[in-house]
Short mmCIF file of C-alpha atoms and ligand atoms in Angstrom, two decimals:
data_model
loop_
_atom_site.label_atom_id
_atom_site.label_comp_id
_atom_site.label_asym_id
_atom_site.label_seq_id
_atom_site.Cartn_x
_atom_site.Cartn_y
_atom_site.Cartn_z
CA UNK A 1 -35.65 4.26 -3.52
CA UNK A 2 -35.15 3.06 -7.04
CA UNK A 3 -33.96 -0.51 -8.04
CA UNK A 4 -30.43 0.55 -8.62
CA UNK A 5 -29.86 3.42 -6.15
CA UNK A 6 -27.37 6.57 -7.49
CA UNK A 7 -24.58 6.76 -4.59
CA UNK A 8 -21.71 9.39 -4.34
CA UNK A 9 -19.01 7.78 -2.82
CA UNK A 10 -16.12 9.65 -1.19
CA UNK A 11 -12.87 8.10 -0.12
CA UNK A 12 -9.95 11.11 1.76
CA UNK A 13 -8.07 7.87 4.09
CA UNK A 14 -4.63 8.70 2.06
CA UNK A 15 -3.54 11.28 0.26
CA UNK A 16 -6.04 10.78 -2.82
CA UNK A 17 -8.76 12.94 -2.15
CA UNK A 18 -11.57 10.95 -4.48
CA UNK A 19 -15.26 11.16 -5.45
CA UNK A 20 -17.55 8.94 -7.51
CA UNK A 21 -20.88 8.37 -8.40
CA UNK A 22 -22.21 4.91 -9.24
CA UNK A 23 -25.71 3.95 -10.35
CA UNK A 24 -25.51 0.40 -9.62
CA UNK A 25 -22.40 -1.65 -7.97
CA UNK A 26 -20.96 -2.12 -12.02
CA UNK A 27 -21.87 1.44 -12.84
CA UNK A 28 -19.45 3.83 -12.21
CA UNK A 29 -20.91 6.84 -13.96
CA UNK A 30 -17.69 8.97 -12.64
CA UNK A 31 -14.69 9.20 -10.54
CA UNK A 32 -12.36 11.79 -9.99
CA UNK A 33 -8.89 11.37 -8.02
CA UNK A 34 -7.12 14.64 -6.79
CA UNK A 35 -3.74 13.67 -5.29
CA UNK A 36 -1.44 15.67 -2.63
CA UNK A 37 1.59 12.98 -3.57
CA UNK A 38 3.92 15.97 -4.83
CA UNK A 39 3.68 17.84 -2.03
CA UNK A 40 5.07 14.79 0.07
CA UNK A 41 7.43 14.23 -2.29
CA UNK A 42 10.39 15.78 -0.56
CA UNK A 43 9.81 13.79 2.96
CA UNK A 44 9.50 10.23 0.88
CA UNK A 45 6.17 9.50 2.75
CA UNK A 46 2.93 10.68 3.17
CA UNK A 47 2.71 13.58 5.94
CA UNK A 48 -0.54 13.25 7.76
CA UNK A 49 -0.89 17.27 7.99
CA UNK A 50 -0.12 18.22 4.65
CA UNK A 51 -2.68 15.44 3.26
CA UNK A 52 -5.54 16.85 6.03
CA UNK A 53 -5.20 20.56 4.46
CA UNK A 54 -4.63 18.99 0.81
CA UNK A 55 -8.17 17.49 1.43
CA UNK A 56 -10.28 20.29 2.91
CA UNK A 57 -9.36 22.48 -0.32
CA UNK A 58 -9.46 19.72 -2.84
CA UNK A 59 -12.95 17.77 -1.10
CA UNK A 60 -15.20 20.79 -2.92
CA UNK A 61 -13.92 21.00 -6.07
CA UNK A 62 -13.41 16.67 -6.22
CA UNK A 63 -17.00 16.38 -5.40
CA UNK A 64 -18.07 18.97 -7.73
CA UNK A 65 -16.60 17.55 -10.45
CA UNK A 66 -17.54 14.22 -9.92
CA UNK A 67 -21.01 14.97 -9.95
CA UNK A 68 -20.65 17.69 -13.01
CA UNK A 69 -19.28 14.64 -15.24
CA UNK A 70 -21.80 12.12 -14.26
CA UNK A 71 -24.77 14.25 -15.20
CA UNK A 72 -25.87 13.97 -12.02
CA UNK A 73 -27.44 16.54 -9.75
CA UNK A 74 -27.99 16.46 -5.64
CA UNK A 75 -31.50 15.61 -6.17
CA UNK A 76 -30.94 12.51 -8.24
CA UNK A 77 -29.06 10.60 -5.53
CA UNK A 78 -30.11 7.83 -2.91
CA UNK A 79 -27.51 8.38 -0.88
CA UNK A 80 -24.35 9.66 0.52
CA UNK A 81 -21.43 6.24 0.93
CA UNK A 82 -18.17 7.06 2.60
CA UNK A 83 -14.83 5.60 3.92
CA UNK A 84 -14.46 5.54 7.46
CA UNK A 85 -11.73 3.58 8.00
CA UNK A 86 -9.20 2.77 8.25
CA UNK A 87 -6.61 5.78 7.44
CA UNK A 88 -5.00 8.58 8.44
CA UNK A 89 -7.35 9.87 11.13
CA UNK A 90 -7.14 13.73 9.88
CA UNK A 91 -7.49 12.40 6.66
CA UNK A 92 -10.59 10.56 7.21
CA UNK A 93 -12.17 13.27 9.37
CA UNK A 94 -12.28 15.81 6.33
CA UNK A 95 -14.22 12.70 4.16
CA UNK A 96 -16.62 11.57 6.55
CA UNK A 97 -17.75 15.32 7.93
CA UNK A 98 -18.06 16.46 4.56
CA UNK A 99 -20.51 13.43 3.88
CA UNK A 100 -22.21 13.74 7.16
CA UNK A 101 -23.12 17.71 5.85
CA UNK A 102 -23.85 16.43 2.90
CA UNK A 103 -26.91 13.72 3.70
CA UNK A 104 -27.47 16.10 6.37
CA UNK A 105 -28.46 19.10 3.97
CA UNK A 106 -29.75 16.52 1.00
CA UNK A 107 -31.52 14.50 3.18
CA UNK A 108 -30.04 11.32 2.08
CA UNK A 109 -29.27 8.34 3.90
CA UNK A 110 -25.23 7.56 4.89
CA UNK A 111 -23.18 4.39 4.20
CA UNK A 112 -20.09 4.23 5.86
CA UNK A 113 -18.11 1.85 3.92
CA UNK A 114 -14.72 0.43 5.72
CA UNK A 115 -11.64 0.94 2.92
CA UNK A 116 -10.67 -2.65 3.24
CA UNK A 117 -13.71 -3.72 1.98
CA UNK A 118 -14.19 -1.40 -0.70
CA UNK A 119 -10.70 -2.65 -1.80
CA UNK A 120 -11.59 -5.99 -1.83
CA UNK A 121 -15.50 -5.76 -3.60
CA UNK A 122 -13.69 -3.59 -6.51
CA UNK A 123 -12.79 -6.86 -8.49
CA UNK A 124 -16.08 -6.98 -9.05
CA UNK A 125 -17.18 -3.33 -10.27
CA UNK A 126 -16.57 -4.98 -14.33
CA UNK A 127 -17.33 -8.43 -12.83
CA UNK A 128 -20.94 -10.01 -11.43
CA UNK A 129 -20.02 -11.14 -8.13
CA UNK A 130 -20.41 -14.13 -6.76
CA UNK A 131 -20.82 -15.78 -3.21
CA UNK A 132 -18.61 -17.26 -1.71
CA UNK A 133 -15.10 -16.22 -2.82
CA UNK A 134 -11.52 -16.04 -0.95
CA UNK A 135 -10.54 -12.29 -1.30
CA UNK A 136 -6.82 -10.94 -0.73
CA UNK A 137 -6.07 -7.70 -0.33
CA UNK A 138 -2.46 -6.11 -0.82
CA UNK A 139 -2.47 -2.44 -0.44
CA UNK A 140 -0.20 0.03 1.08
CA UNK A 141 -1.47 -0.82 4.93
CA UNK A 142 -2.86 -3.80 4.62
CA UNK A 143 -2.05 -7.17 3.41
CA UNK A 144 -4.92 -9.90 4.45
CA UNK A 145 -6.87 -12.89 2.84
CA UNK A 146 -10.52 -13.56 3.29
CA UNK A 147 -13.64 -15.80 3.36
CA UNK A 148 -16.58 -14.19 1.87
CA UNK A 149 -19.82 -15.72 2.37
CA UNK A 150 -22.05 -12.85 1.85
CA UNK A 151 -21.74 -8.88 2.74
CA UNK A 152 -20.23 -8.10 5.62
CA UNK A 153 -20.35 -12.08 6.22
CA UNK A 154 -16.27 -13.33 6.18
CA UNK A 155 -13.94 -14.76 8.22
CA UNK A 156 -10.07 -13.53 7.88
CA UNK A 157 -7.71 -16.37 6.99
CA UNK A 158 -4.92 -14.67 6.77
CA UNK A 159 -3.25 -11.29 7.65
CA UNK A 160 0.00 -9.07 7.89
CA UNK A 161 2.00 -9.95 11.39
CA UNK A 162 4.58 -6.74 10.74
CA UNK A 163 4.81 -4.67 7.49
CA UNK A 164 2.12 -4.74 4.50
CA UNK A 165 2.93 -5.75 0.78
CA UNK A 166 2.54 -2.39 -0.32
CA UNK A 167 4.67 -1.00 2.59
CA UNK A 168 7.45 -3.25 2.14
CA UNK A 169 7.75 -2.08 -1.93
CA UNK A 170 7.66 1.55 -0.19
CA UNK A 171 10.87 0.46 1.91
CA UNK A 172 12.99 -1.21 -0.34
CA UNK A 173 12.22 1.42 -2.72
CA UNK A 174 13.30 4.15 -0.30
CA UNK A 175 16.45 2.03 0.58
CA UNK A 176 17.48 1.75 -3.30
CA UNK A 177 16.45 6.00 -3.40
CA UNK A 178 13.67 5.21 -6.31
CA UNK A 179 11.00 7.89 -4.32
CA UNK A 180 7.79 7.24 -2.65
CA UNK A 181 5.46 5.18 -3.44
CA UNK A 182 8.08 2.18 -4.30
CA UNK A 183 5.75 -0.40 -6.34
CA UNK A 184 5.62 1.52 -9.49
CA UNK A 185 9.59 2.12 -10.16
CA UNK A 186 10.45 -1.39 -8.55
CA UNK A 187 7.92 -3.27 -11.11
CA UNK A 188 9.49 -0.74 -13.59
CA UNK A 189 13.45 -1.79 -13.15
CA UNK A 190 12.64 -5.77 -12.01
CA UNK A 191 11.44 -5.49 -15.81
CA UNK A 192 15.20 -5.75 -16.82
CA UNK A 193 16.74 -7.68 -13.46
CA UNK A 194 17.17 -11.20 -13.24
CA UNK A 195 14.62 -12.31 -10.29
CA UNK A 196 16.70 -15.28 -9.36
CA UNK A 197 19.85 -13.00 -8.94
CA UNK A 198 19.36 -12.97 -5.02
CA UNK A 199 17.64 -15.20 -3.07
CA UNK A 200 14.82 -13.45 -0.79
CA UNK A 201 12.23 -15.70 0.53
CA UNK A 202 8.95 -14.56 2.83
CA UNK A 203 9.55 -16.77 5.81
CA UNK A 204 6.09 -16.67 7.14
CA UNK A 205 4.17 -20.04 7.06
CA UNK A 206 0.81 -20.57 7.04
CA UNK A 207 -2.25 -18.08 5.69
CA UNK A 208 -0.58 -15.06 7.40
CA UNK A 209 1.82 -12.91 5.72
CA UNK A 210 5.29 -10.83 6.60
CA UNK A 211 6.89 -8.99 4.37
CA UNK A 212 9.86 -7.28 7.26
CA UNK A 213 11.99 -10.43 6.87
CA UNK A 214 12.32 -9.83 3.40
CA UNK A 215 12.90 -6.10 3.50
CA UNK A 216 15.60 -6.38 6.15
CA UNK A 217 17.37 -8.88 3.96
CA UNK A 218 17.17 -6.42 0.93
CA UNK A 219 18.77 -4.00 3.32
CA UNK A 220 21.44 -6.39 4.11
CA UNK A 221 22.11 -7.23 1.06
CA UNK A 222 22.97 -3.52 -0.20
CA UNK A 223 24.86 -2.15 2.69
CA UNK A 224 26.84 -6.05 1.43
CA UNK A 225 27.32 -5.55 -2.22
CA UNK A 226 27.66 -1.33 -1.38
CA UNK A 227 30.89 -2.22 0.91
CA UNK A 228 32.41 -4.73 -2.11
CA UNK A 229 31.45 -2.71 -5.01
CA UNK A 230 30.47 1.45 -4.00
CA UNK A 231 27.57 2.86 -5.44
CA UNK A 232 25.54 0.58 -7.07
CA UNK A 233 24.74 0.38 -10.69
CA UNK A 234 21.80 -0.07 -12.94
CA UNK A 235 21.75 -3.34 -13.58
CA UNK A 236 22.32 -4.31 -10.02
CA UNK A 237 19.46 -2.06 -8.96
CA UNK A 238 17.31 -3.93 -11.39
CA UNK A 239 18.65 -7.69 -10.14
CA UNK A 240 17.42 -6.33 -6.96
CA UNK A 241 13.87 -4.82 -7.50
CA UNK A 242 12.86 -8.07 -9.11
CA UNK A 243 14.62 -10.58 -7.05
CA UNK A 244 12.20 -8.94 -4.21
CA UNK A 245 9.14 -8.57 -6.89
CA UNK A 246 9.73 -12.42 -6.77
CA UNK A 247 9.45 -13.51 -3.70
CA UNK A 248 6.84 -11.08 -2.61
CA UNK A 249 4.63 -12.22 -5.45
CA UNK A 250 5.38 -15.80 -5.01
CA UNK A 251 4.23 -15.95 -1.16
CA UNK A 252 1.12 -14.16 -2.49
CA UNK A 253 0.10 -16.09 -4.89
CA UNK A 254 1.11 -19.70 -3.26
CA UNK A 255 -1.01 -18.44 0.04
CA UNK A 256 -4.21 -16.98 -2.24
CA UNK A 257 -4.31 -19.81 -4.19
CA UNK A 258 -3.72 -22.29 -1.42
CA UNK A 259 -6.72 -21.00 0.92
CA UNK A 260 -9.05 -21.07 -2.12
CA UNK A 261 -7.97 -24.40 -2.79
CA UNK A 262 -8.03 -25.75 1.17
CA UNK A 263 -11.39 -24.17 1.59
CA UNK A 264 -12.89 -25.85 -1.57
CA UNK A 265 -13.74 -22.50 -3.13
CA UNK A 266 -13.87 -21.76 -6.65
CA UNK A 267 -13.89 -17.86 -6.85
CA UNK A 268 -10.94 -15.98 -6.08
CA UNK A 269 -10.74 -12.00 -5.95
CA UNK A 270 -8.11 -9.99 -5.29
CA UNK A 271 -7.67 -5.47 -4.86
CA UNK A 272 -5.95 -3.40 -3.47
CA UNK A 273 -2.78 -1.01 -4.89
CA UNK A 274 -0.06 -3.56 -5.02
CA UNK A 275 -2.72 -5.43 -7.47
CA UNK A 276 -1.83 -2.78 -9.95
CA UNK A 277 1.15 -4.72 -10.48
CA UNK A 278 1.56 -6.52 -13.88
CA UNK A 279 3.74 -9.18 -13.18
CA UNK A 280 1.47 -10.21 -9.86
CA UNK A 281 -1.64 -10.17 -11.99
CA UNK A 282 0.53 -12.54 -14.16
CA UNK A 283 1.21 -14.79 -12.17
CA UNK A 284 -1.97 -14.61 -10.11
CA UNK A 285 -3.70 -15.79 -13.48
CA UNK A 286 -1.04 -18.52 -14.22
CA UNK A 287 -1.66 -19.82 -10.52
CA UNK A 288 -5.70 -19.99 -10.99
CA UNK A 289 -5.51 -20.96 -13.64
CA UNK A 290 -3.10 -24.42 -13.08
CA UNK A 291 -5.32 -24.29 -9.61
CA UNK A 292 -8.23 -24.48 -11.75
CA UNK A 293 -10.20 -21.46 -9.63
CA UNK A 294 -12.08 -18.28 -11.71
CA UNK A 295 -9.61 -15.11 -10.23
CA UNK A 296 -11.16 -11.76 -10.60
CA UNK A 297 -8.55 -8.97 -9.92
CA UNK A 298 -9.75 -5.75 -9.51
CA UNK A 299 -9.36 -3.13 -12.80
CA UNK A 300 -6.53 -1.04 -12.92
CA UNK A 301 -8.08 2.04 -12.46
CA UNK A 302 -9.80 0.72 -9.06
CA UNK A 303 -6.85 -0.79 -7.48
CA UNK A 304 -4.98 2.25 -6.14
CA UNK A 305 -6.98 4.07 -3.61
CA UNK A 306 -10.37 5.50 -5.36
CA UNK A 307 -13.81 6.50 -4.82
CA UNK A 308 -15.69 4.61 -7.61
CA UNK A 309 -15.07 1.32 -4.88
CA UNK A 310 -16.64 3.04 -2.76
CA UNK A 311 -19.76 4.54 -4.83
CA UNK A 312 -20.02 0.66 -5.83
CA UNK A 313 -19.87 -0.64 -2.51
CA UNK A 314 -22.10 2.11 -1.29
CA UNK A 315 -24.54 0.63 -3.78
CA UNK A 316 -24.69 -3.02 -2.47
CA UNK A 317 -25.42 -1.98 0.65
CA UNK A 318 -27.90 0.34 0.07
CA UNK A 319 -29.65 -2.42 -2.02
CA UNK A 320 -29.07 -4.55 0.53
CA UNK A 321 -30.67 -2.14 3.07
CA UNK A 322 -33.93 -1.70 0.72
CA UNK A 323 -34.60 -5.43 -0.22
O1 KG4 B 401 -4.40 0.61 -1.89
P1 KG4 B 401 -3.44 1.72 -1.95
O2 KG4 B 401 -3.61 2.76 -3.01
O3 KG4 B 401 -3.41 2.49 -0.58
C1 KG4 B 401 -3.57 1.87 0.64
O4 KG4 B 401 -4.73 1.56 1.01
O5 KG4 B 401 -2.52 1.62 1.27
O6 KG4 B 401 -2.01 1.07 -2.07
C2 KG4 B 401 -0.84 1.83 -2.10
C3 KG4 B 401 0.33 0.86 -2.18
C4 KG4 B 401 1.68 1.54 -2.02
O7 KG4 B 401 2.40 0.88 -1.02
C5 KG4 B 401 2.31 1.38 -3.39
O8 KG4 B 401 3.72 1.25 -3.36
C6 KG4 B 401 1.66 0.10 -3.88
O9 KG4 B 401 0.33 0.20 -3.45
N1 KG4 B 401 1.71 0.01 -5.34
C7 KG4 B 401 2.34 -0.97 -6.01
C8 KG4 B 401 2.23 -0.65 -7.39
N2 KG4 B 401 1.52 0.51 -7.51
C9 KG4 B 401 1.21 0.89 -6.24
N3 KG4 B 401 2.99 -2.06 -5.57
C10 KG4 B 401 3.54 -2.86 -6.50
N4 KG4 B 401 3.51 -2.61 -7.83
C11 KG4 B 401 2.85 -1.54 -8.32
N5 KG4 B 401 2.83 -1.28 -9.64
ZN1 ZN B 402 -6.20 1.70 -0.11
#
């Protein structure tokens, strides 16, 4: 195998079905996301069934494509790197039999690469990575903070005891009828609310996280100011979204910061969709910044659920593997 091995990564654990090829872990020659989010539109979630068939007639085409715009062909790749879990177990089965067939018939070794982990190592697909680090990781499923020492070397310091980050955006946002998924239009309207309006707070001491508290207080707090005042308006809507923005983001930050700190490490990485937000990368980079720690947050486009994190992963450990 060459140096830098050529992987095609393939992530189905959602509703994105997503394919990538990297040559290198900071090479992302191509990634292409197809996504079966309209057709769950109407049931504000994801429906495992309609994502499984979404899958088996996008996974051709995805892969196809991905490999057209990199320039690469079959014959020019190391190896085969895709997610295994966790997900939606339909899901997941399209991904991982399609790669099976795939090194099967090219004859290429397989990497099965576990989605928390490719969330986590894609801060570092622009950035040169560097051992150790504490890693969070706020997606839709999964909100947890880490100890790297080395791959696949980590301890968890911290993790979700009842709803997610991401999953907790999903239900206020379903509560204030702003559609599924919830962080985009709540960063969008706490953009014009007042986040010291209401007072939410993330009760949860310690590294671990719980974000139910807070969403059950949201709840109360509607069904409240719905009885005094009917529907509510705009503005209200807005004091709402980013009175919860605020205290989500502040127990995130105070607990990412704080195990970097108590653990005397300098590097701090965070991924994962709620990571696309702008006013948590904000803050996250105020916080390291005071904290005096080097924060790598994973790019934009490699935040939300993709394959190039995969490809890239894919890549360390097939280096790993050959070294
Ligand atoms: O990582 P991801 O794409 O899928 C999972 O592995 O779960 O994360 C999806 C989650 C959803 O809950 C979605 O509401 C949240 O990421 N999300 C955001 C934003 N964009 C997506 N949360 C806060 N602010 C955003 N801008
Ligand atoms: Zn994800």
């Amino acid at each position: 195998m060459r140096r830098r091995p050529v992987v095609l990564g393939i992530e189905s654990s959602c509703d994105e079905t997503c394919a990538a090829v990297a040559a290198g872990p900071q090479e992302i020659k191509a990634h292409v996301v197809a996504s079966s989010l309209t057709q769950h539109a109407a049931f504000g979630g994801i429906i495992p069934e309609i994502a499984s068939r979404a899958h088996l007639e996008s996974i051709v085409p995805v892969v196809d494509e991905a490999l057209c715009r990199a320039r690469t062909a079959a014959r020019r790749l190391d190896a085969v790197a895709v997610t295994q879990n966790p997900g939606l177990i339909g899901s997941l089965l399209v991904g991982t039999s399609f790669a099976r067939a795939l090194s099967a018939a090219w004859e290429l070794p397989l990497f099965v690469v576990d989605h928390i982990q490719a969330h986590l190592y894609a801060a570092f697909i622009e950035t040169p990575l560097r051992y150790p680090f504490v890693g969070l990781v706020v997606s839709g499923g999964h909100t947890a903070l880490y100890k790297v020492s080395a791959l696949g070397r980590q301890a968890v310091l911290g993790a979700t005891r009842d709803d997610a980050a991401g999953e907790a955006f999903d239900k206020v946002a379903k509560m204030l009828g702003l559609g599924y998924p919830g962080g985009p239009p709540i960063e969008r309207l706490a953009e014009h609310g007042r986040p010291h309006a209401y007072s939410f707070r993330c009760t949860c001491d310690g590294s671990d996280f719980s974000f139910s508290g807070i969403k059950t207080a949201v709840l109360y707090k509607v069904r409240e100011l719905e009885k005094r005042y009917g529907k509510l308006d705009h503005a209200v809507v807005c004091d709402l979204c980013a009175s919860f923005q605020e205290a989500v983001v502040n127990d995130l930050v105070a607990k990412a910061v704080r195990a970097a700190c108590r653990h005397k490490i300098k590097d701090l990485a965070v991924g994962g969709g709620v990571a696309f937000n702008g006013y948590l990368r904000r803050r996250l980079r105020e916080a390291a910044a005071a904290a005096g720690l080097v924060l790598t947050i994973a790019p934009r486009p490699y935040c939300l659920d993709n394959a190039a994190m995969v490809a890239s992963l894919g890549c360390r450990l097939a280096h790993e593997k050959n070294s």
